[in-house]
XYZ file of C-alpha atoms in Angstrom:
626
model
C 56.518 -68.398 -10.265
C 54.291 -71.431 -10.502
C 51.300 -72.636 -8.471
C 50.010 -76.106 -7.509
C 46.216 -76.005 -7.120
C 43.024 -78.051 -7.048
C 40.454 -77.796 -9.817
C 37.308 -79.927 -10.192
C 38.570 -82.552 -7.757
C 42.005 -82.998 -9.344
C 45.427 -81.417 -8.917
C 46.998 -79.159 -11.520
C 50.011 -76.898 -11.882
C 50.430 -73.733 -13.919
C 52.318 -70.489 -14.500
C 51.083 -67.480 -12.502
C 50.406 -64.555 -14.836
C 48.825 -62.245 -12.306
C 47.218 -62.359 -8.896
C 44.977 -60.473 -6.501
C 44.006 -61.018 -2.890
C 41.280 -63.500 -3.910
C 42.289 -64.998 -7.237
C 45.079 -65.835 -9.678
C 45.349 -65.767 -13.462
C 47.075 -69.036 -14.425
C 48.360 -70.383 -17.730
C 48.521 -74.157 -18.219
C 51.107 -76.048 -20.232
C 48.731 -76.085 -23.225
C 48.478 -72.302 -23.133
C 44.956 -72.198 -21.749
C 44.391 -69.392 -19.295
C 42.147 -69.812 -16.273
C 41.067 -67.808 -13.293
C 41.305 -69.747 -10.033
C 40.352 -68.836 -6.502
C 43.213 -68.346 -4.060
C 41.369 -70.669 -1.683
C 42.041 -73.522 -4.152
C 45.827 -73.021 -4.237
C 47.997 -75.381 -2.216
C 51.527 -74.012 -2.653
C 53.721 -71.935 -4.945
C 57.001 -73.182 -6.374
C 59.813 -71.937 -8.571
C 61.048 -75.218 -10.031
C 60.643 -77.505 -11.818
C 58.286 -76.354 -14.596
C 54.627 -77.331 -14.037
C 54.621 -80.166 -16.587
C 57.784 -81.685 -15.125
C 56.453 -81.321 -11.591
C 53.227 -83.138 -12.426
C 55.111 -85.911 -14.193
C 57.736 -86.416 -11.459
C 55.179 -86.121 -8.644
C 52.907 -88.746 -10.221
C 55.819 -91.174 -10.510
C 56.961 -90.528 -6.934
C 53.399 -90.908 -5.590
C 53.251 -94.450 -6.939
C 56.271 -95.380 -4.796
C 54.721 -94.181 -1.540
C 53.604 -97.150 0.568
C 50.059 -96.352 1.697
C 50.084 -98.753 4.652
C 53.356 -97.319 5.937
C 52.130 -93.767 5.325
C 48.945 -94.510 7.307
C 51.059 -95.813 10.225
C 53.286 -92.736 10.132
C 50.424 -90.255 10.005
C 49.080 -88.562 13.154
C 45.893 -90.121 14.452
C 44.097 -86.795 14.346
C 43.582 -84.351 11.506
C 46.855 -83.180 9.972
C 48.226 -80.793 7.401
C 49.807 -82.485 4.363
C 53.074 -80.472 4.391
C 53.636 -81.494 8.027
C 53.259 -85.180 7.142
C 55.486 -84.683 4.111
C 58.296 -83.367 6.304
C 57.949 -86.357 8.643
C 57.722 -88.899 5.825
C 60.641 -87.651 3.763
C 62.743 -86.630 6.817
C 63.455 -83.134 5.517
C 61.717 -80.043 4.257
C 59.896 -81.447 1.228
C 60.527 -80.180 -2.257
C 57.713 -79.053 -4.499
C 57.741 -82.461 -6.200
C 57.597 -84.273 -2.839
C 54.744 -82.080 -1.556
C 52.779 -82.663 -4.730
C 53.482 -86.406 -4.660
C 52.265 -86.734 -1.063
C 49.115 -84.740 -1.780
C 48.381 -86.913 -4.831
C 48.870 -90.070 -2.779
C 46.671 -88.859 0.068
C 43.968 -87.616 -2.282
C 43.965 -90.826 -4.267
C 43.528 -93.072 -1.226
C 40.161 -92.194 0.385
C 40.106 -95.635 2.006
C 43.188 -94.747 4.064
C 42.753 -90.995 4.457
C 39.578 -88.903 4.793
C 39.799 -85.378 3.459
C 38.966 -82.614 5.932
C 39.607 -79.504 3.844
C 42.271 -77.959 1.619
C 45.466 -79.909 2.281
C 44.044 -81.411 5.483
C 43.386 -85.135 6.012
C 42.625 -87.589 8.768
C 43.636 -91.256 8.761
C 40.759 -93.738 8.680
C 40.122 -95.482 12.043
C 41.573 -99.035 12.083
C 38.214 -100.840 12.087
C 36.856 -98.717 9.249
C 40.099 -99.169 7.308
C 39.985 -102.947 7.665
C 36.367 -103.068 6.519
C 37.128 -100.823 3.558
C 40.177 -102.867 2.565
C 38.123 -106.058 2.749
C 35.502 -104.457 0.530
C 38.174 -103.369 -1.929
C 39.646 -106.845 -1.998
C 36.203 -108.325 -2.632
C 35.554 -105.828 -5.381
C 38.894 -106.675 -6.960
C 38.120 -110.389 -6.861
C 34.741 -109.710 -8.420
C 36.313 -107.606 -11.151
C 38.771 -110.384 -11.875
C 35.974 -112.944 -11.950
C 33.902 -110.770 -14.263
C 36.840 -110.359 -16.578
C 37.388 -114.120 -16.588
C 33.753 -114.606 -17.622
C 34.004 -111.921 -20.294
C 37.130 -113.502 -21.760
C 35.501 -116.944 -21.729
C 32.409 -115.708 -23.569
C 34.539 -113.834 -26.064
C 36.333 -117.122 -26.773
C 33.051 -119.014 -27.282
C 32.611 -120.664 -23.871
C 29.557 -120.169 -21.646
C 30.530 -119.864 -17.949
C 28.338 -122.059 -15.771
C 27.386 -119.104 -13.569
C 26.107 -117.195 -16.623
C 24.278 -120.206 -18.047
C 22.421 -120.820 -14.798
C 21.037 -117.274 -14.913
C 20.479 -117.068 -18.681
C 16.703 -116.851 -18.435
C 16.641 -114.077 -15.828
C 19.435 -112.208 -17.620
C 17.114 -111.849 -20.610
C 13.734 -111.505 -18.949
C 14.309 -109.551 -15.734
C 18.010 -108.778 -15.410
C 19.439 -107.358 -12.200
C 22.011 -105.000 -13.666
C 23.898 -104.844 -10.382
C 24.934 -108.499 -10.533
C 28.355 -109.648 -11.664
C 26.743 -111.939 -14.218
C 24.871 -109.119 -15.944
C 27.920 -106.835 -15.960
C 30.014 -109.598 -17.484
C 27.371 -110.383 -20.118
C 26.962 -106.705 -20.943
C 30.715 -106.292 -21.334
C 30.967 -109.379 -23.541
C 28.093 -108.132 -25.715
C 29.810 -104.756 -26.080
C 33.091 -106.430 -27.043
C 31.478 -108.773 -29.578
C 28.834 -106.304 -30.797
C 25.985 -108.754 -30.173
C 22.705 -108.600 -28.293
C 22.407 -110.586 -25.043
C 19.902 -113.074 -26.461
C 21.993 -113.746 -29.554
C 25.226 -114.182 -27.604
C 23.628 -116.516 -25.053
C 22.046 -118.572 -27.828
C 25.341 -118.863 -29.696
C 27.073 -119.924 -26.474
C 24.549 -122.737 -25.950
C 22.381 -121.360 -23.132
C 19.482 -122.775 -25.178
C 19.750 -125.645 -27.653
C 18.075 -123.661 -30.413
C 16.162 -120.468 -31.198
C 12.815 -122.238 -30.733
C 13.668 -123.076 -27.129
C 14.720 -119.478 -26.488
C 11.503 -118.033 -27.963
C 9.321 -120.342 -25.894
C 11.270 -120.067 -22.658
C 11.362 -116.279 -22.797
C 7.592 -116.165 -23.335
C 6.939 -118.618 -20.497
C 9.307 -116.825 -18.124
C 7.504 -113.524 -18.673
C 3.924 -114.774 -18.725
C 3.986 -118.092 -16.833
C 6.805 -117.775 -14.280
C 5.193 -120.491 -12.122
C 4.708 -122.890 -15.000
C 1.760 -123.733 -17.235
C 0.234 -126.437 -15.036
C -2.869 -126.010 -12.904
C -3.281 -126.687 -9.193
C -5.536 -129.561 -8.232
C -8.971 -127.942 -7.894
C -12.145 -129.994 -7.892
C -14.851 -129.068 -10.375
C -18.266 -128.470 -8.813
C -21.048 -130.614 -10.233
C -23.872 -129.023 -12.219
C -26.867 -129.578 -9.943
C -29.515 -127.998 -12.175
C -32.044 -130.302 -13.824
C -31.588 -129.417 -17.483
C -33.903 -130.581 -20.272
C -32.403 -132.683 -23.061
C -32.491 -131.057 -26.523
C -34.210 -133.002 -29.311
C -32.052 -131.911 -32.244
C -29.565 -133.325 -34.716
C -26.379 -131.546 -33.680
C -22.892 -131.542 -35.220
C -19.769 -129.527 -34.551
C -17.285 -128.368 -37.207
C -13.678 -127.695 -36.215
C -10.101 -128.163 -37.299
C -8.679 -131.638 -36.714
C -6.390 -130.288 -33.948
C -9.214 -128.699 -31.927
C -9.802 -130.284 -28.519
C -11.770 -127.473 -26.854
C -15.027 -127.827 -28.804
C -17.010 -124.736 -27.857
C -19.818 -124.690 -30.372
C -22.082 -126.855 -32.518
C -25.047 -126.381 -34.859
C -28.426 -127.970 -35.529
C -31.143 -127.269 -38.075
C -34.766 -128.332 -38.543
C -36.865 -127.659 -41.640
C -40.309 -126.364 -40.686
C -43.502 -127.131 -42.666
C -43.910 -123.517 -43.809
C -40.505 -123.457 -45.504
C -38.752 -121.741 -42.663
C -35.904 -123.287 -40.717
C -35.125 -123.490 -37.052
C -31.382 -123.262 -36.433
C -29.770 -124.084 -33.107
C -26.436 -122.573 -32.106
C -25.174 -124.595 -29.154
C -22.312 -123.341 -26.979
C -20.522 -125.219 -24.201
C -21.629 -123.989 -20.764
C -18.710 -124.061 -18.304
C -20.302 -121.010 -16.681
C -22.657 -123.386 -14.841
C -19.753 -124.735 -12.753
C -16.993 -122.143 -13.103
C -18.654 -119.283 -11.250
C -17.498 -115.742 -10.554
C -14.988 -115.523 -7.718
C -14.365 -119.269 -7.538
C -10.872 -120.763 -7.614
C -11.463 -121.927 -11.174
C -12.536 -118.430 -12.150
C -9.344 -116.996 -10.655
C -7.278 -119.403 -12.751
C -9.120 -118.492 -15.938
C -8.876 -114.785 -15.167
C -5.107 -115.038 -14.780
C -4.778 -116.432 -18.293
C -7.762 -114.723 -19.953
C -7.407 -116.827 -23.095
C -5.931 -120.044 -24.415
C -2.489 -119.484 -25.940
C -2.157 -121.084 -29.369
C 0.986 -121.951 -31.306
C 1.735 -124.473 -34.067
C 1.557 -127.971 -32.647
C 0.820 -126.882 -29.082
C -1.295 -124.681 -26.835
C -1.580 -123.466 -23.243
C -5.247 -123.812 -22.221
C -7.149 -121.185 -20.262
C -9.105 -123.827 -18.348
C -7.856 -126.981 -16.608
C -8.394 -130.334 -18.312
C -11.184 -131.162 -15.861
C -13.251 -128.220 -17.127
C -12.505 -128.900 -20.797
C -13.232 -132.622 -20.541
C -16.506 -131.970 -18.699
C -17.900 -129.222 -20.921
C -16.311 -129.692 -24.357
C -18.996 -130.663 -26.872
C -17.504 -134.064 -27.611
C -19.694 -136.384 -29.644
C -21.844 -139.064 -28.075
C -22.375 -137.764 -24.548
C -24.760 -135.435 -22.764
C -23.198 -132.074 -21.968
C -24.654 -128.785 -20.680
C -25.014 -126.064 -23.292
C -26.335 -122.574 -23.753
C -28.429 -122.827 -26.900
C -29.775 -120.102 -29.165
C -32.674 -121.233 -31.369
C -33.508 -118.995 -34.298
C -36.528 -119.331 -36.564
C -35.773 -117.697 -39.910
C -36.702 -117.457 -43.564
C -33.714 -119.065 -45.353
C -34.450 -117.215 -48.577
C -34.317 -113.702 -47.104
C -32.456 -114.170 -43.840
C -35.321 -112.592 -41.884
C -35.246 -113.624 -38.210
C -38.789 -114.475 -37.182
C -38.099 -115.467 -33.579
C -35.264 -116.392 -31.251
C -35.104 -118.263 -27.979
C -32.194 -118.952 -25.604
C -32.139 -121.994 -23.342
C -29.861 -123.680 -20.849
C -30.125 -127.398 -21.642
C -28.328 -130.658 -22.238
C -27.336 -131.651 -25.734
C -25.802 -134.654 -27.459
C -23.542 -133.929 -30.422
C -23.845 -136.724 -32.961
C -20.431 -136.224 -34.545
C -17.469 -133.858 -34.361
C -16.883 -133.014 -38.020
C -13.463 -131.826 -39.185
C -12.579 -129.252 -41.844
C -9.697 -131.183 -43.329
C -11.960 -134.185 -43.940
C -14.864 -132.256 -45.502
C -13.564 -129.091 -47.163
C -12.801 -130.776 -50.482
C -16.306 -132.303 -50.660
C -18.377 -129.422 -49.276
C -18.191 -126.988 -52.189
C -20.587 -124.220 -53.197
C -21.576 -126.226 -56.270
C -22.386 -129.334 -54.224
C -24.364 -127.287 -51.692
C -26.383 -125.601 -54.455
C -27.258 -128.846 -56.304
C -29.747 -130.920 -54.264
C -28.891 -133.995 -56.347
C -25.106 -133.752 -55.917
C -23.523 -136.217 -53.513
C -22.766 -134.367 -50.297
C -21.977 -135.816 -46.859
C -24.453 -134.551 -44.270
C -26.270 -132.778 -47.104
C -29.652 -132.788 -45.325
C -28.008 -130.817 -42.498
C -25.580 -128.641 -44.444
C -27.788 -127.366 -47.269
C -30.404 -125.522 -45.178
C -27.670 -124.111 -42.913
C -25.774 -122.912 -45.968
C -28.815 -121.291 -47.562
C -29.630 -119.263 -44.440
C -25.954 -118.389 -43.869
C -25.768 -116.885 -47.366
C -28.874 -114.784 -46.733
C -27.562 -113.588 -43.370
C -24.254 -112.639 -44.993
C -26.055 -110.716 -47.732
C -27.998 -108.755 -45.107
C -24.789 -107.791 -43.345
C -23.217 -106.724 -46.628
C -26.070 -104.268 -47.159
C -25.373 -102.741 -43.753
C -21.619 -102.768 -44.342
C -22.016 -101.210 -47.757
C -19.500 -103.591 -49.331
C -18.824 -107.323 -49.540
C -16.354 -108.958 -47.191
C -12.913 -109.698 -48.581
C -12.511 -113.429 -48.047
C -10.227 -114.142 -50.976
C -6.955 -114.471 -49.051
C -5.557 -117.951 -48.548
C -4.880 -118.874 -44.930
C -2.763 -121.740 -43.698
C -3.094 -124.383 -41.020
C 0.122 -125.483 -39.332
C 0.635 -129.177 -38.606
C 3.716 -130.508 -36.824
C 4.373 -134.206 -37.357
C 6.258 -134.757 -34.128
C 7.567 -133.011 -31.029
C 6.609 -129.281 -31.104
C 9.767 -128.476 -29.095
C 12.067 -130.018 -31.693
C 12.966 -127.611 -34.533
C 13.642 -130.577 -36.825
C 10.044 -131.782 -36.524
C 8.510 -131.807 -40.032
C 6.050 -128.965 -40.474
C 3.211 -128.938 -42.970
C 1.545 -125.756 -44.191
C -1.913 -126.638 -45.459
C -3.632 -123.810 -47.393
C -7.271 -123.077 -46.683
C -9.411 -120.491 -48.431
C -11.089 -118.101 -46.022
C -14.290 -118.239 -48.042
C -14.575 -122.035 -47.963
C -18.273 -122.834 -47.366
C -17.793 -124.580 -44.016
C -15.702 -121.686 -42.701
C -18.204 -119.094 -43.876
C -21.154 -121.035 -42.519
C -19.730 -121.499 -39.013
C -18.545 -117.890 -38.906
C -21.973 -116.612 -39.922
C -23.754 -118.431 -37.122
C -21.212 -117.356 -34.531
C -21.739 -113.753 -35.660
C -25.499 -114.273 -35.372
C -25.188 -115.631 -31.831
C -22.841 -112.885 -30.677
C -25.168 -110.294 -32.170
C -28.447 -111.652 -30.784
C -27.013 -112.531 -27.380
C -25.519 -109.051 -27.125
C -28.979 -107.686 -27.889
C -30.530 -109.972 -25.249
C -28.187 -108.626 -22.554
C -28.927 -105.055 -23.608
C -32.672 -105.705 -23.655
C -32.632 -106.984 -20.059
C -30.317 -104.235 -18.803
C -27.652 -106.798 -17.950
C -24.115 -105.477 -18.543
C -21.853 -107.419 -20.862
C -18.570 -107.010 -22.692
C -19.030 -105.859 -26.275
C -16.647 -105.500 -29.179
C -17.539 -102.575 -31.423
C -16.119 -100.735 -34.400
C -17.044 -97.182 -35.260
C -15.162 -94.816 -37.566
C -12.560 -97.519 -38.054
C -11.762 -97.833 -34.347
C -12.180 -101.264 -32.766
C -12.588 -101.343 -29.007
C -14.127 -103.317 -26.187
C -16.603 -101.746 -23.796
C -19.718 -102.426 -21.731
C -21.891 -100.549 -24.240
C -23.964 -102.274 -26.949
C -22.516 -100.317 -29.879
C -22.477 -101.192 -33.598
C -19.669 -103.157 -35.203
C -19.512 -101.508 -38.612
C -16.983 -103.896 -40.167
C -19.150 -106.910 -39.365
C -22.431 -105.101 -40.020
C -24.334 -105.805 -36.789
C -25.925 -103.450 -34.215
C -23.945 -105.050 -31.365
C -21.404 -107.817 -30.954
C -20.642 -109.574 -27.669
C -18.111 -112.426 -27.776
C -20.049 -115.355 -26.301
C -19.319 -118.501 -28.313
C -15.899 -119.570 -26.964
C -16.200 -119.768 -23.153
C -13.728 -122.644 -22.868
C -10.885 -120.647 -24.361
C -11.678 -116.936 -23.945
C -12.451 -115.279 -20.618
C -14.651 -112.514 -22.062
C -16.965 -115.189 -23.459
C -17.152 -116.864 -20.045
C -18.095 -113.556 -18.403
C -20.793 -112.942 -21.004
C -22.071 -116.479 -20.503
C -22.611 -115.850 -16.778
C -24.618 -112.768 -17.687
C -26.607 -114.596 -20.370
C -27.493 -117.451 -18.010
C -28.759 -114.875 -15.489
C -30.838 -113.208 -18.225
C -32.320 -116.527 -19.383
C -33.159 -117.699 -15.868
C -34.401 -114.403 -14.399
C -35.776 -112.331 -17.272
C -36.510 -108.705 -16.366
C -35.041 -109.079 -12.869
C -31.731 -110.414 -14.237
C -29.903 -107.128 -13.745
C -30.450 -107.471 -10.000
C -29.018 -110.987 -9.695
C -26.463 -111.219 -12.520
C -22.853 -111.781 -11.377
C -21.929 -108.326 -12.714
C -24.270 -105.440 -11.987
C -24.556 -102.271 -14.111
C -21.467 -100.033 -13.857
C -19.485 -102.767 -12.133
C -15.882 -101.489 -12.091
C -14.593 -105.046 -12.327
C -15.938 -105.334 -15.875
C -13.750 -102.420 -16.937
C -10.754 -104.043 -15.215
C -11.393 -107.253 -17.149
C -11.577 -105.351 -20.439
C -8.276 -103.577 -19.782
C -6.470 -106.749 -18.756
C -7.950 -108.793 -21.594
C -7.001 -106.342 -24.341
C -3.359 -106.301 -23.272
C -3.026 -110.022 -22.656
C -4.943 -111.093 -25.758
C -2.582 -108.936 -27.833
C 0.456 -110.520 -26.135
C -0.877 -114.016 -26.823
C -1.522 -113.074 -30.471
C 2.000 -111.657 -30.843
C 3.495 -114.890 -29.531
C 1.327 -117.008 -31.830
C 2.389 -114.876 -34.799
C 6.039 -115.216 -33.795
C 5.765 -118.996 -33.527
C 3.991 -119.235 -36.879
C 6.718 -117.092 -38.392
C 9.364 -119.373 -36.870
C 7.770 -122.492 -38.336
C 7.436 -120.771 -41.712
C 11.202 -120.293 -41.685
C 11.683 -123.928 -40.694
C 9.349 -124.996 -43.514
C 11.367 -123.021 -46.056
C 14.537 -124.657 -44.765
C 13.020 -128.155 -44.714
C 11.708 -127.745 -48.262
C 15.045 -126.329 -49.460
C 13.260 -123.322 -50.945
C 15.698 -120.646 -52.067
C 13.498 -118.867 -54.593
C 9.848 -117.882 -54.336
C 7.071 -115.811 -55.828
C 5.748 -113.062 -53.555
C 3.105 -110.358 -53.789
C 3.725 -106.713 -52.966
C 1.888 -105.269 -49.968
C 3.505 -101.828 -49.880
C 6.935 -100.291 -50.425
C 9.464 -103.130 -49.982
C 7.065 -105.356 -47.992
C 5.830 -108.569 -49.633
C 3.899 -111.712 -48.724
C 5.227 -115.044 -49.923
C 2.965 -116.876 -52.320
C 3.584 -120.300 -50.789
C 3.617 -119.501 -47.060
C 1.937 -117.062 -44.640
C 5.099 -115.007 -44.272
C 5.562 -111.270 -44.733
C 9.091 -109.964 -45.293
C 11.059 -107.043 -46.662
C 12.957 -107.392 -49.923
C 16.120 -105.481 -50.689
C 16.226 -103.654 -54.001
C 12.473 -103.918 -54.640
C 11.378 -101.197 -57.102
C 8.209 -99.201 -56.621
C 5.364 -101.509 -57.659
C 1.593 -101.619 -57.346
C -0.003 -103.474 -54.461
C -0.554 -107.114 -55.394
C 2.150 -107.209 -58.057
C 3.822 -110.627 -58.299
C 7.606 -110.658 -58.001
C 10.281 -113.309 -57.854
C 12.652 -113.169 -54.893
C 15.860 -114.916 -53.972
C 16.022 -116.200 -50.372
C 19.659 -115.854 -49.366
C 19.372 -116.639 -45.671
C 17.224 -116.564 -42.578
C 17.566 -115.596 -38.932
C 15.528 -117.835 -36.630
C 16.176 -115.602 -33.631
C 15.161 -112.312 -35.246
C 12.581 -114.248 -37.337
C 13.716 -112.529 -40.509
C 14.460 -113.529 -44.085
C 17.331 -112.093 -46.088
C 15.870 -111.617 -49.576
C 16.651 -109.800 -52.779
C 14.533 -108.876 -55.751
C 15.072 -110.868 -58.948
C 12.341 -109.473 -61.183
C 8.629 -109.690 -62.012
C 7.108 -113.142 -61.636
């Protein structure tokens, strides 16, 4: 004797080995034995064998017209064997009973299950709605399959292309477009971004990199709303100093400049002058809200996304030949020893005589020329005393650090001679030594300002945002803690308020300290323990890292383009660790297949076999020692 029963939501048939009042021991066609509850059995039968019954019933079930069956069924709950007798017009066989049960069970749209072998036909209105939904789902499935087939054949469906950006950045995985893209990626074994790029959703990898970054971080675009800039109403004294700025040729946000005066006693008086947008962009203003959203200027080769609107930059940038407000730190020091005799901070107007550029001066301003008072040197009367004091200040920091700074690595400036959105634009990589005198000099005075201004805030009890390093851990906080790597007792970013929000915040606090002295902590924009300062630190750390990651990615992209444009297929590289090397002719780090275990710094020759501008990777192999 055989039994037809339900198990885990499906129908099965088997040979009865034994039975009790509550259960049966059943053997399946495969020989597996199972114990089933009697409550799950539907009917017993003597023929055909279970395997034949299941096969014949499945075939017969396919021939049963569901619409006709629904019309024949009672309108109330019914027992399946009763309907089977009516449908077939005679006492149903085991195969016919099984077939009807399979058809009923497999059509929940038409028939609602009410218990073992009991069903109820769906009400007409519910049935029509369900059938319409099924038809819609079928059409959607067919449409999705059409899209999948098109993408597999190398064609981008318009509906997928229109949503390409959102499919990568913030995909709704319930949409037909995403399901089709996901299925196509699975079929072709490709990632969504690579498949969409190959299908032409973006003209090139550069466009994809940029658009993905903008979609995530600037979904409303990079422009600024039209907000008027308040005028600076304070009567500020005009500085009497010979002031110059030193920047890269591409710099348009000129934040800082320097001046120096030789004093009769051999000392020097150095001025560190920083643009003062904090006089007009005040806490809580609309302009502040814009800057706080961005937190920093985003840099990339050939382009940038400024933190401040053009109106702020044009008004406060230290462009040569015009009076501009500045926060100035004047330091009286012994240039031979680096001893700081006195310091004074002022809010004033300055006039920068000239905006000097690294690329025009670096080859002329050498250590030898600076050391020889008779050597020809542009702006020598201004550079030599600044250089002498900068060297002494650096030596003092080295004593605190316990070791000299490693400035031997060559860095590169990226110059694009054309449209930064066109990957065929020629790119130039111009090497620049980190320890070039102009670089070291400017860096030293910015460190001095950030150190002394951080101390000024701490002295007046005015909270600021500090960057510290202790036990190798770099972090930002509101505490004036030492920065061991730099070798200063405190370090508060303050010299780039046009392009970094932390510096703007610290400038507000510094202006309050300068103007109010000991009572500054009571009137400063941020009071002690202000929770908003901690919120700014948290947001800045995350966003500044994201901006840096994007800049690194774009520099890596243009390094690959440079290699391609220069037709470089072989290069010397230097080992960093394991199989990681840095190219000797470009600021690019890559892994090299087959690289043996070598010491750090070892020079090797590598073969560049290919590159991936989407993954930003080189395919390299080791050739041998260089």
